PDB file of C-alpha atoms in Angstrom:
ATOM      1  CA  MET A   1     117.091 -93.978  16.187  1.00 31.00           C
ATOM      2  CA  ASN A   2     114.359 -91.518  15.277  1.00 41.00           C
ATOM      3  CA  ARG A   3     112.398 -91.522  12.038  1.00 49.00           C
ATOM      4  CA  ILE A   4     114.405 -88.891  10.179  1.00 42.00           C
ATOM      5  CA  LEU A   5     117.696 -90.691  10.824  1.00 40.00           C
ATOM      6  CA  ILE A   6     116.255 -93.998   9.660  1.00 44.00           C
ATOM      7  CA  ILE A   7     115.084 -92.498   6.386  1.00 49.00           C
ATOM      8  CA  LEU A   8     118.234 -90.459   5.791  1.00 53.00           C
ATOM      9  CA  THR A   9     120.302 -93.617   6.252  1.00 47.00           C
ATOM     10  CA  THR A  10     118.132 -95.304   3.633  1.00 46.00           C
ATOM     11  CA  ILE A  11     118.288 -92.377   1.248  1.00 50.00           C
ATOM     12  CA  THR A  12     122.068 -92.549   0.973  1.00 45.00           C
ATOM     13  CA  SER A  13     121.967 -96.185  -0.091  1.00 36.00           C
ATOM     14  CA  PHE A  14     119.258 -95.296  -2.602  1.00 38.00           C
ATOM     15  CA  ALA A  15     121.406 -92.522  -3.985  1.00 38.00           C
ATOM     16  CA  TYR A  16     124.369 -94.792  -4.477  1.00 30.00           C
ATOM     17  CA  GLY A  17     122.212 -97.543  -5.946  1.00 29.00           C
ATOM     18  CA  GLN A  18     120.532 -95.300  -8.487  1.00 29.00           C
ATOM     19  CA  LYS A  19     122.944 -92.436  -9.029  1.00 30.00           C
ATOM     20  CA  GLU A  20     126.445 -93.679  -8.420  1.00 35.00           C
ATOM     21  CA  LEU A  21     127.581 -91.930 -11.573  1.00 37.00           C
ATOM     22  CA  PRO A  22     125.888 -89.492 -13.895  1.00 38.00           C
ATOM     23  CA  ALA A  23     123.239 -90.706 -16.275  1.00 37.00           C
ATOM     24  CA  ASN A  24     125.493 -90.995 -19.324  1.00 38.00           C
ATOM     25  CA  THR A  25     127.182 -94.028 -17.782  1.00 42.00           C
ATOM     26  CA  ALA A  26     126.758 -96.778 -20.375  1.00 46.00           C
ATOM     27  CA  MET A  27     126.008-100.174 -18.931  1.00 48.00           C
ATOM     28  CA  GLN A  28     123.256-102.728 -19.233  1.00 54.00           C
ATOM     29  CA  THR A  29     120.354-102.477 -16.809  1.00 61.00           C
ATOM     30  CA  ASP A  30     120.802-105.162 -14.157  1.00 67.00           C
ATOM     31  CA  THR A  31     117.413-106.822 -13.695  1.00 77.00           C
ATOM     32  CA  SER A  32     118.739-109.852 -11.821  1.00 77.00           C
ATOM     33  CA  ASN A  33     117.451-108.575  -8.475  1.00 88.00           C
ATOM     34  CA  TRP A  34     114.067-107.326  -9.690  1.00 89.00           C
ATOM     35  CA  LYS A  35     112.183-110.382  -8.408  1.00 92.00           C
ATOM     36  CA  ASN A  36     113.549-109.754  -4.925  1.00 92.00           C
ATOM     37  CA  ILE A  37     112.671-106.060  -5.146  1.00 93.00           C
ATOM     38  CA  ARG A  38     109.108-106.886  -6.216  1.00 95.00           C
ATOM     39  CA  GLY A  39     108.870-109.039  -3.089  1.00 95.00           C
ATOM     40  CA  LYS A  40     109.900-106.030  -1.010  1.00 95.00           C
ATOM     41  CA  ILE A  41     107.247-103.943  -2.788  1.00 95.00           C
ATOM     42  CA  ASN A  42     104.639-106.541  -1.814  1.00 95.00           C
ATOM     43  CA  ASP A  43     105.832-106.413   1.788  1.00 93.00           C
ATOM     44  CA  GLU A  44     105.549-102.620   1.868  1.00 95.00           C
ATOM     45  CA  SER A  45     102.087-102.823   0.282  1.00 95.00           C
ATOM     46  CA  PHE A  46     101.004-105.156   3.087  1.00 94.00           C
ATOM     47  CA  TRP A  47     102.120-102.648   5.707  1.00 94.00           C
ATOM     48  CA  ILE A  48     100.563 -99.730   3.843  1.00 95.00           C
ATOM     49  CA  ASN A  49      97.233-101.547   3.755  1.00 95.00           C
ATOM     50  CA  SER A  50      97.548-102.376   7.458  1.00 93.00           C
ATOM     51  CA  LEU A  51      99.263 -99.321   8.882  1.00 90.00           C
ATOM     52  CA  PRO A  52     100.111 -96.608   6.296  1.00 91.00           C
ATOM     53  CA  SER A  53     103.105 -94.459   7.235  1.00 92.00           C
ATOM     54  CA  ILE A  54     105.744 -92.221   5.666  1.00 93.00           C
ATOM     55  CA  GLU A  55     108.382 -94.964   5.986  1.00 94.00           C
ATOM     56  CA  HIS A  56     106.372 -97.546   4.061  1.00 95.00           C
ATOM     57  CA  TYR A  57     105.335 -95.158   1.285  1.00 96.00           C
ATOM     58  CA  PHE A  58     108.930 -93.984   1.042  1.00 96.00           C
ATOM     59  CA  ASN A  59     110.305 -97.507   0.905  1.00 95.00           C
ATOM     60  CA  ARG A  60     107.770 -98.679  -1.665  1.00 96.00           C
ATOM     61  CA  GLY A  61     108.472 -95.626  -3.818  1.00 96.00           C
ATOM     62  CA  LYS A  62     112.202 -96.266  -3.566  1.00 95.00           C
ATOM     63  CA  TYR A  63     111.788 -99.901  -4.617  1.00 96.00           C
ATOM     64  CA  LYS A  64     109.484 -98.988  -7.507  1.00 96.00           C
ATOM     65  CA  GLY A  65     112.139 -96.592  -8.756  1.00 95.00           C
ATOM     66  CA  GLN A  66     114.697 -99.386  -8.698  1.00 93.00           C
ATOM     67  CA  ILE A  67     112.591-101.476 -11.116  1.00 94.00           C
ATOM     68  CA  GLN A  68     111.894 -98.407 -13.280  1.00 94.00           C
ATOM     69  CA  ASP A  69     108.231 -98.068 -12.304  1.00 96.00           C
ATOM     70  CA  TYR A  70     108.738 -94.331 -12.193  1.00 96.00           C
ATOM     71  CA  ASN A  71     105.093 -93.288 -12.192  1.00 96.00           C
ATOM     72  CA  GLY A  72     104.355 -95.628  -9.305  1.00 97.00           C
ATOM     73  CA  ALA A  73     107.404 -94.298  -7.493  1.00 97.00           C
ATOM     74  CA  LEU A  74     106.252 -90.703  -7.920  1.00 97.00           C
ATOM     75  CA  GLU A  75     102.831 -91.556  -6.535  1.00 98.00           C
ATOM     76  CA  ASP A  76     104.219 -93.228  -3.414  1.00 97.00           C
ATOM     77  CA  LEU A  77     106.889 -90.614  -2.760  1.00 97.00           C
ATOM     78  CA  THR A  78     104.324 -87.841  -3.060  1.00 97.00           C
ATOM     79  CA  LYS A  79     102.181 -89.628  -0.458  1.00 97.00           C
ATOM     80  CA  ALA A  80     105.222 -89.856   1.795  1.00 96.00           C
ATOM     81  CA  ILE A  81     105.798 -86.121   1.400  1.00 96.00           C
ATOM     82  CA  GLN A  82     102.158 -85.389   2.177  1.00 96.00           C
ATOM     83  CA  SER A  83     102.546 -87.417   5.379  1.00 93.00           C
ATOM     84  CA  ASP A  84     105.340 -85.131   6.605  1.00 93.00           C
ATOM     85  CA  LEU A  85     106.277 -81.986   4.670  1.00 94.00           C
ATOM     86  CA  THR A  86     109.442 -81.532   6.756  1.00 94.00           C
ATOM     87  CA  GLU A  87     111.108 -84.870   5.909  1.00 95.00           C
ATOM     88  CA  PRO A  88     113.860 -84.375   3.256  1.00 95.00           C
ATOM     89  CA  ALA A  89     114.332 -87.983   2.124  1.00 94.00           C
ATOM     90  CA  PRO A  90     111.135 -88.367   0.033  1.00 95.00           C
ATOM     91  CA  TYR A  91     111.799 -85.030  -1.696  1.00 96.00           C
ATOM     92  CA  TYR A  92     115.284 -86.210  -2.608  1.00 96.00           C
ATOM     93  CA  SER A  93     114.104 -89.538  -3.969  1.00 95.00           C
ATOM     94  CA  ARG A  94     111.241 -87.911  -5.874  1.00 97.00           C
ATOM     95  CA  GLY A  95     113.690 -85.428  -7.383  1.00 97.00           C
ATOM     96  CA  SER A  96     115.826 -88.354  -8.576  1.00 95.00           C
ATOM     97  CA  ILE A  97     112.794 -89.943 -10.242  1.00 96.00           C
ATOM     98  CA  LYS A  98     111.773 -86.658 -11.882  1.00 97.00           C
ATOM     99  CA  GLU A  99     115.318 -86.330 -13.209  1.00 95.00           C
ATOM    100  CA  ARG A 100     115.022 -89.731 -14.868  1.00 94.00           C
ATOM    101  CA  LEU A 101     111.729 -88.632 -16.409  1.00 96.00           C
ATOM    102  CA  LYS A 102     113.461 -85.441 -17.659  1.00 96.00           C
ATOM    103  CA  ASP A 103     111.201 -83.250 -15.532  1.00 97.00           C
ATOM    104  CA  TYR A 104     114.150 -81.028 -14.706  1.00 97.00           C
ATOM    105  CA  LYS A 105     112.148 -78.127 -13.315  1.00 98.00           C
ATOM    106  CA  GLY A 106     110.311 -80.467 -10.945  1.00 98.00           C
ATOM    107  CA  ALA A 107     113.545 -82.179  -9.959  1.00 97.00           C
ATOM    108  CA  LYS A 108     115.185 -78.839  -9.193  1.00 98.00           C
ATOM    109  CA  ASP A 109     112.254 -77.852  -6.983  1.00 98.00           C
ATOM    110  CA  ASP A 110     112.567 -81.096  -4.996  1.00 98.00           C
ATOM    111  CA  PHE A 111     116.348 -80.872  -4.585  1.00 98.00           C
ATOM    112  CA  THR A 112     115.987 -77.245  -3.514  1.00 98.00           C
ATOM    113  CA  LYS A 113     113.534 -78.365  -0.849  1.00 97.00           C
ATOM    114  CA  VAL A 114     116.025 -80.977   0.349  1.00 97.00           C
ATOM    115  CA  ILE A 115     118.688 -78.264   0.673  1.00 97.00           C
ATOM    116  CA  GLU A 116     116.299 -76.023   2.607  1.00 98.00           C
ATOM    117  CA  LEU A 117     115.455 -78.838   5.023  1.00 97.00           C
ATOM    118  CA  LYS A 118     118.963 -80.298   5.349  1.00 96.00           C
ATOM    119  CA  PRO A 119     121.622 -77.861   4.085  1.00 97.00           C
ATOM    120  CA  ASP A 120     124.517 -80.135   5.121  1.00 96.00           C
ATOM    121  CA  PHE A 121     123.366 -82.991   2.841  1.00 96.00           C
ATOM    122  CA  GLU A 122     125.940 -82.832   0.054  1.00 96.00           C
ATOM    123  CA  TRP A 123     123.952 -85.071  -2.303  1.00 96.00           C
ATOM    124  CA  GLY A 124     121.227 -82.427  -2.530  1.00 97.00           C
ATOM    125  CA  TRP A 125     123.695 -79.781  -3.693  1.00 98.00           C
ATOM    126  CA  ASN A 126     125.430 -82.146  -6.109  1.00 97.00           C
ATOM    127  CA  ASP A 127     122.222 -83.357  -7.721  1.00 97.00           C
ATOM    128  CA  ARG A 128     120.758 -79.899  -8.019  1.00 98.00           C
ATOM    129  CA  GLY A 129     123.985 -78.953  -9.779  1.00 98.00           C
ATOM    130  CA  LEU A 130     123.389 -81.707 -12.330  1.00 97.00           C
ATOM    131  CA  ILE A 131     119.871 -80.412 -12.914  1.00 97.00           C
ATOM    132  CA  ASN A 132     121.209 -76.891 -13.367  1.00 98.00           C
ATOM    133  CA  ILE A 133     123.490 -78.190 -16.120  1.00 97.00           C
ATOM    134  CA  GLU A 134     120.454 -79.656 -17.873  1.00 97.00           C
ATOM    135  CA  LEU A 135     118.668 -76.318 -17.483  1.00 98.00           C
ATOM    136  CA  LYS A 136     121.833 -74.509 -18.675  1.00 97.00           C
ATOM    137  CA  ASP A 137     121.957 -72.533 -15.438  1.00 98.00           C
ATOM    138  CA  TYR A 138     125.738 -72.871 -15.435  1.00 98.00           C
ATOM    139  CA  ASP A 139     126.603 -70.348 -12.724  1.00 98.00           C
ATOM    140  CA  ASP A 140     124.132 -71.981 -10.342  1.00 98.00           C
ATOM    141  CA  ALA A 141     125.530 -75.422 -11.202  1.00 98.00           C
ATOM    142  CA  GLU A 142     129.067 -74.294 -10.424  1.00 98.00           C
ATOM    143  CA  SER A 143     127.944 -72.856  -7.096  1.00 98.00           C
ATOM    144  CA  ASP A 144     126.097 -76.064  -6.163  1.00 98.00           C
ATOM    145  CA  PHE A 145     129.039 -78.359  -6.945  1.00 98.00           C
ATOM    146  CA  LYS A 146     131.444 -76.166  -5.013  1.00 98.00           C
ATOM    147  CA  GLN A 147     129.138 -76.244  -1.996  1.00 98.00           C
ATOM    148  CA  ALA A 148     128.996 -80.047  -2.219  1.00 98.00           C
ATOM    149  CA  ILE A 149     132.817 -80.123  -2.291  1.00 98.00           C
ATOM    150  CA  LYS A 150     132.956 -77.778   0.695  1.00 98.00           C
ATOM    151  CA  LEU A 151     130.717 -80.143   2.627  1.00 98.00           C
ATOM    152  CA  ASN A 152     132.732 -83.231   1.603  1.00 97.00           C
ATOM    153  CA  PRO A 153     136.195 -82.385   0.202  1.00 96.00           C
ATOM    154  CA  THR A 154     137.142 -86.060  -0.272  1.00 96.00           C
ATOM    155  CA  TRP A 155     134.141 -86.845  -2.493  1.00 97.00           C
ATOM    156  CA  SER A 156     135.100 -87.128  -6.154  1.00 96.00           C
ATOM    157  CA  MET A 157     131.639 -86.871  -7.712  1.00 96.00           C
ATOM    158  CA  PRO A 158     131.056 -83.089  -7.509  1.00 98.00           C
ATOM    159  CA  VAL A 159     134.642 -82.574  -8.682  1.00 98.00           C
ATOM    160  CA  PHE A 160     133.895 -84.801 -11.679  1.00 97.00           C
ATOM    161  CA  ASN A 161     130.671 -82.888 -12.258  1.00 97.00           C
ATOM    162  CA  LEU A 162     132.570 -79.590 -12.357  1.00 98.00           C
ATOM    163  CA  GLY A 163     134.581 -81.188 -15.160  1.00 98.00           C
ATOM    164  CA  THR A 164     131.317 -82.069 -16.892  1.00 97.00           C
ATOM    165  CA  LEU A 165     130.086 -78.495 -16.427  1.00 98.00           C
ATOM    166  CA  TYR A 166     133.174 -76.974 -18.065  1.00 98.00           C
ATOM    167  CA  ASP A 167     133.118 -79.678 -20.734  1.00 96.00           C
ATOM    168  CA  GLU A 168     129.550 -78.637 -21.551  1.00 96.00           C
ATOM    169  CA  GLN A 169     130.730 -75.043 -21.910  1.00 97.00           C
ATOM    170  CA  LYS A 170     133.661 -76.058 -24.150  1.00 96.00           C
ATOM    171  CA  ASP A 171     136.201 -74.881 -21.578  1.00 98.00           C
ATOM    172  CA  PHE A 172     138.273 -78.001 -22.128  1.00 97.00           C
ATOM    173  CA  ASN A 173     141.355 -77.039 -20.123  1.00 97.00           C
ATOM    174  CA  LYS A 174     139.262 -76.512 -16.987  1.00 98.00           C
ATOM    175  CA  ALA A 175     137.291 -79.672 -17.735  1.00 98.00           C
ATOM    176  CA  ILE A 176     140.451 -81.788 -17.965  1.00 98.00           C
ATOM    177  CA  ASP A 177     141.809 -80.191 -14.779  1.00 98.00           C
ATOM    178  CA  TYR A 178     138.718 -81.148 -12.773  1.00 98.00           C
ATOM    179  CA  TYR A 179     138.540 -84.630 -14.308  1.00 98.00           C
ATOM    180  CA  LEU A 180     142.152 -85.172 -13.243  1.00 98.00           C
ATOM    181  CA  GLN A 181     141.371 -83.842  -9.760  1.00 98.00           C
ATOM    182  CA  SER A 182     138.511 -86.340  -9.488  1.00 97.00           C
ATOM    183  CA  ILE A 183     140.869 -89.155 -10.487  1.00 97.00           C
ATOM    184  CA  LYS A 184     143.346 -88.004  -7.840  1.00 97.00           C
ATOM    185  CA  ILE A 185     140.574 -88.321  -5.237  1.00 97.00           C
ATOM    186  CA  ASP A 186     139.205 -91.581  -6.658  1.00 96.00           C
ATOM    187  CA  SER A 187     141.535 -93.511  -8.954  1.00 95.00           C
ATOM    188  CA  ILE A 188     138.702 -95.774 -10.175  1.00 94.00           C
ATOM    189  CA  ASN A 189     136.640 -92.895 -11.575  1.00 94.00           C
ATOM    190  CA  TYR A 190     136.490 -94.460 -15.026  1.00 95.00           C
ATOM    191  CA  MET A 191     134.210 -91.811 -16.503  1.00 95.00           C
ATOM    192  CA  SER A 192     136.844 -89.146 -15.898  1.00 97.00           C
ATOM    193  CA  TYR A 193     139.325 -91.163 -17.959  1.00 97.00           C
ATOM    194  CA  ASN A 194     136.697 -91.677 -20.646  1.00 97.00           C
ATOM    195  CA  ASN A 195     135.701 -88.011 -20.798  1.00 97.00           C
ATOM    196  CA  ILE A 196     139.287 -86.824 -21.025  1.00 98.00           C
ATOM    197  CA  GLY A 197     139.743 -89.305 -23.854  1.00 98.00           C
ATOM    198  CA  TYR A 198     136.765 -87.842 -25.660  1.00 97.00           C
ATOM    199  CA  ILE A 199     138.121 -84.297 -25.348  1.00 97.00           C
ATOM    200  CA  TYR A 200     141.402 -85.412 -26.914  1.00 98.00           C
ATOM    201  CA  PHE A 201     139.483 -87.312 -29.608  1.00 97.00           C
ATOM    202  CA  GLU A 202     137.587 -84.132 -30.516  1.00 96.00           C
ATOM    203  CA  GLN A 203     140.951 -82.375 -30.738  1.00 97.00           C
ATOM    204  CA  LYS A 204     142.166 -85.157 -33.085  1.00 97.00           C
ATOM    205  CA  ASN A 205     144.841 -86.237 -30.634  1.00 98.00           C
ATOM    206  CA  TYR A 206     143.987 -89.893 -31.155  1.00 98.00           C
ATOM    207  CA  ASP A 207     146.939 -91.408 -29.309  1.00 98.00           C
ATOM    208  CA  LEU A 208     146.101 -89.568 -26.102  1.00 98.00           C
ATOM    209  CA  ALA A 209     142.426 -90.378 -26.592  1.00 98.00           C
ATOM    210  CA  ILE A 210     143.215 -94.090 -26.879  1.00 98.00           C
ATOM    211  CA  SER A 211     145.438 -93.899 -23.802  1.00 98.00           C
ATOM    212  CA  TYR A 212     142.671 -92.443 -21.631  1.00 98.00           C
ATOM    213  CA  TYR A 213     139.997 -94.758 -23.025  1.00 98.00           C
ATOM    214  CA  SER A 214     142.304 -97.656 -22.189  1.00 98.00           C
ATOM    215  CA  GLN A 215     142.620 -96.387 -18.623  1.00 98.00           C
ATOM    216  CA  ALA A 216     138.817 -96.280 -18.339  1.00 97.00           C
ATOM    217  CA  ILE A 217     138.621 -99.873 -19.573  1.00 97.00           C
ATOM    218  CA  LYS A 218     141.355-100.995 -17.182  1.00 97.00           C
ATOM    219  CA  VAL A 219     139.393 -99.531 -14.264  1.00 96.00           C
ATOM    220  CA  TYR A 220     136.012-100.829 -15.416  1.00 96.00           C
ATOM    221  CA  PRO A 221     136.288-103.587 -18.061  1.00 96.00           C
ATOM    222  CA  LYS A 222     132.496-103.704 -18.605  1.00 94.00           C
ATOM    223  CA  TYR A 223     132.217-100.029 -19.578  1.00 95.00           C
ATOM    224  CA  PHE A 224     131.238-100.464 -23.209  1.00 94.00           C
ATOM    225  CA  ASN A 225     131.212 -96.740 -23.982  1.00 94.00           C
ATOM    226  CA  ALA A 226     134.986 -96.675 -23.600  1.00 96.00           C
ATOM    227  CA  PHE A 227     135.389 -99.648 -25.972  1.00 97.00           C
ATOM    228  CA  ARG A 228     133.175 -97.963 -28.564  1.00 96.00           C
ATOM    229  CA  ASN A 229     134.986 -94.662 -28.134  1.00 97.00           C
ATOM    230  CA  ARG A 230     138.384 -96.325 -28.425  1.00 98.00           C
ATOM    231  CA  ALA A 231     137.186 -98.016 -31.588  1.00 97.00           C
ATOM    232  CA  ASP A 232     136.332 -94.597 -33.045  1.00 96.00           C
ATOM    233  CA  ALA A 233     139.847 -93.368 -32.280  1.00 98.00           C
ATOM    234  CA  LYS A 234     141.370 -96.489 -33.823  1.00 98.00           C
ATOM    235  CA  ILE A 235     139.232 -96.028 -36.935  1.00 96.00           C
ATOM    236  CA  ALA A 236     140.520 -92.458 -37.175  1.00 97.00           C
ATOM    237  CA  LYS A 237     144.068 -93.845 -37.044  1.00 97.00           C
ATOM    238  CA  GLY A 238     143.311 -96.494 -39.676  1.00 96.00           C
ATOM    239  CA  ASP A 239     143.579 -99.419 -37.244  1.00 97.00           C
ATOM    240  CA  LYS A 240     140.659-101.464 -38.539  1.00 96.00           C
ATOM    241  CA  GLU A 241     141.662-104.681 -36.777  1.00 96.00           C
ATOM    242  CA  GLY A 242     141.938-102.992 -33.402  1.00 97.00           C
ATOM    243  CA  ALA A 243     138.716-101.062 -33.916  1.00 97.00           C
ATOM    244  CA  CYS A 244     136.762-104.164 -34.835  1.00 97.00           C
ATOM    245  CA  LYS A 245     138.068-105.985 -31.792  1.00 97.00           C
ATOM    246  CA  ASP A 246     136.828-103.149 -29.558  1.00 97.00           C
ATOM    247  CA  LEU A 247     133.475-102.976 -31.330  1.00 97.00           C
ATOM    248  CA  GLN A 248     133.038-106.721 -30.895  1.00 96.00           C
ATOM    249  CA  THR A 249     133.823-106.471 -27.183  1.00 97.00           C
ATOM    250  CA  ALA A 250     131.389-103.577 -26.731  1.00 96.00           C
ATOM    251  CA  ALA A 251     128.712-105.493 -28.627  1.00 95.00           C
ATOM    252  CA  ASP A 252     129.305-108.556 -26.434  1.00 95.00           C
ATOM    253  CA  LEU A 253     128.759-106.289 -23.416  1.00 94.00           C
ATOM    254  CA  GLY A 254     125.340-105.344 -24.782  1.00 91.00           C
ATOM    255  CA  ASP A 255     125.974-102.151 -26.751  1.00 92.00           C
ATOM    256  CA  GLU A 256     123.628-102.184 -29.732  1.00 92.00           C
ATOM    257  CA  LYS A 257     125.360 -99.208 -31.384  1.00 93.00           C
ATOM    258  CA  SER A 258     128.640-101.108 -31.423  1.00 94.00           C
ATOM    259  CA  LEU A 259     126.941-104.175 -32.852  1.00 94.00           C
ATOM    260  CA  GLN A 260     125.511-102.096 -35.695  1.00 94.00           C
ATOM    261  CA  SER A 261     128.877-100.406 -36.300  1.00 93.00           C
ATOM    262  CA  PHE A 262     130.586-103.790 -36.342  1.00 95.00           C
ATOM    263  CA  LYS A 263     128.180-105.042 -38.998  1.00 93.00           C
ATOM    264  CA  GLU A 264     128.593-101.927 -41.125  1.00 92.00           C
ATOM    265  CA  TYR A 265     132.330-101.375 -40.768  1.00 92.00           C
ATOM    266  CA  CYS A 266     133.961-104.685 -39.957  1.00 95.00           C
ATOM    267  CA  ASN A 267     132.012-106.914 -42.357  1.00 86.00           C
ATOM    268  CA  LYS A 268     132.946-104.788 -45.361  1.00 74.00           C
ATOM    269  CA  LYS A 269     135.333-106.431 -47.774  1.00 59.00           C
TER     270      LYS A 269
END
């Protein structure tokens, strides 16, 4: 296996590890594996000191990103890029780090480079679409997601992201349609259920909102956003007992906002 295939195999696992769902996914940061990752960073540092190469800089940058050492990750990934300007994987990973640092212009530049170097890599199109939403370049975002779908029609993420795009633009009927399409492709897409619930909540259709939040929780019981959101809908319906139960569950899952809401709302006489 040549170098580019090795790195592109690694990049896909990095993408799924860091970007399985969009950034508004609410869950606690899992630090249980950080000690092991730091050991891998030390191993890569040994090889860099002995025999520096694009693979080792790339790997060390990837691992640093996984423990949220974003500045260190940027430094290593840039060195990997400087080692070979035609290798797409370091650009992709650096774009992901820049996205987390809210350097959206820089992230877009890196994802665009990935697309230029490997136009059949659907993750590049999908992630540039997400950046275009942040930059409010909505037409470009739509085009990017549709290209990602064209490249991989059975992949639910760009379909979900089209829902997010239309949601952002307040075109709620289209948003719901694409969220439902993403669920049809992937029945465990809990954020689609949650986001549909939120649209119905905003429309004051609290029963439907609760129904979709409940579906999100059924699919992913640790998704504390859905518990907090369902609590809001129950509060709107006057179900204090049910709301407090959801707030308590969300707080137990690590959601500080729910803990504060529980103290303020549920402890009142």
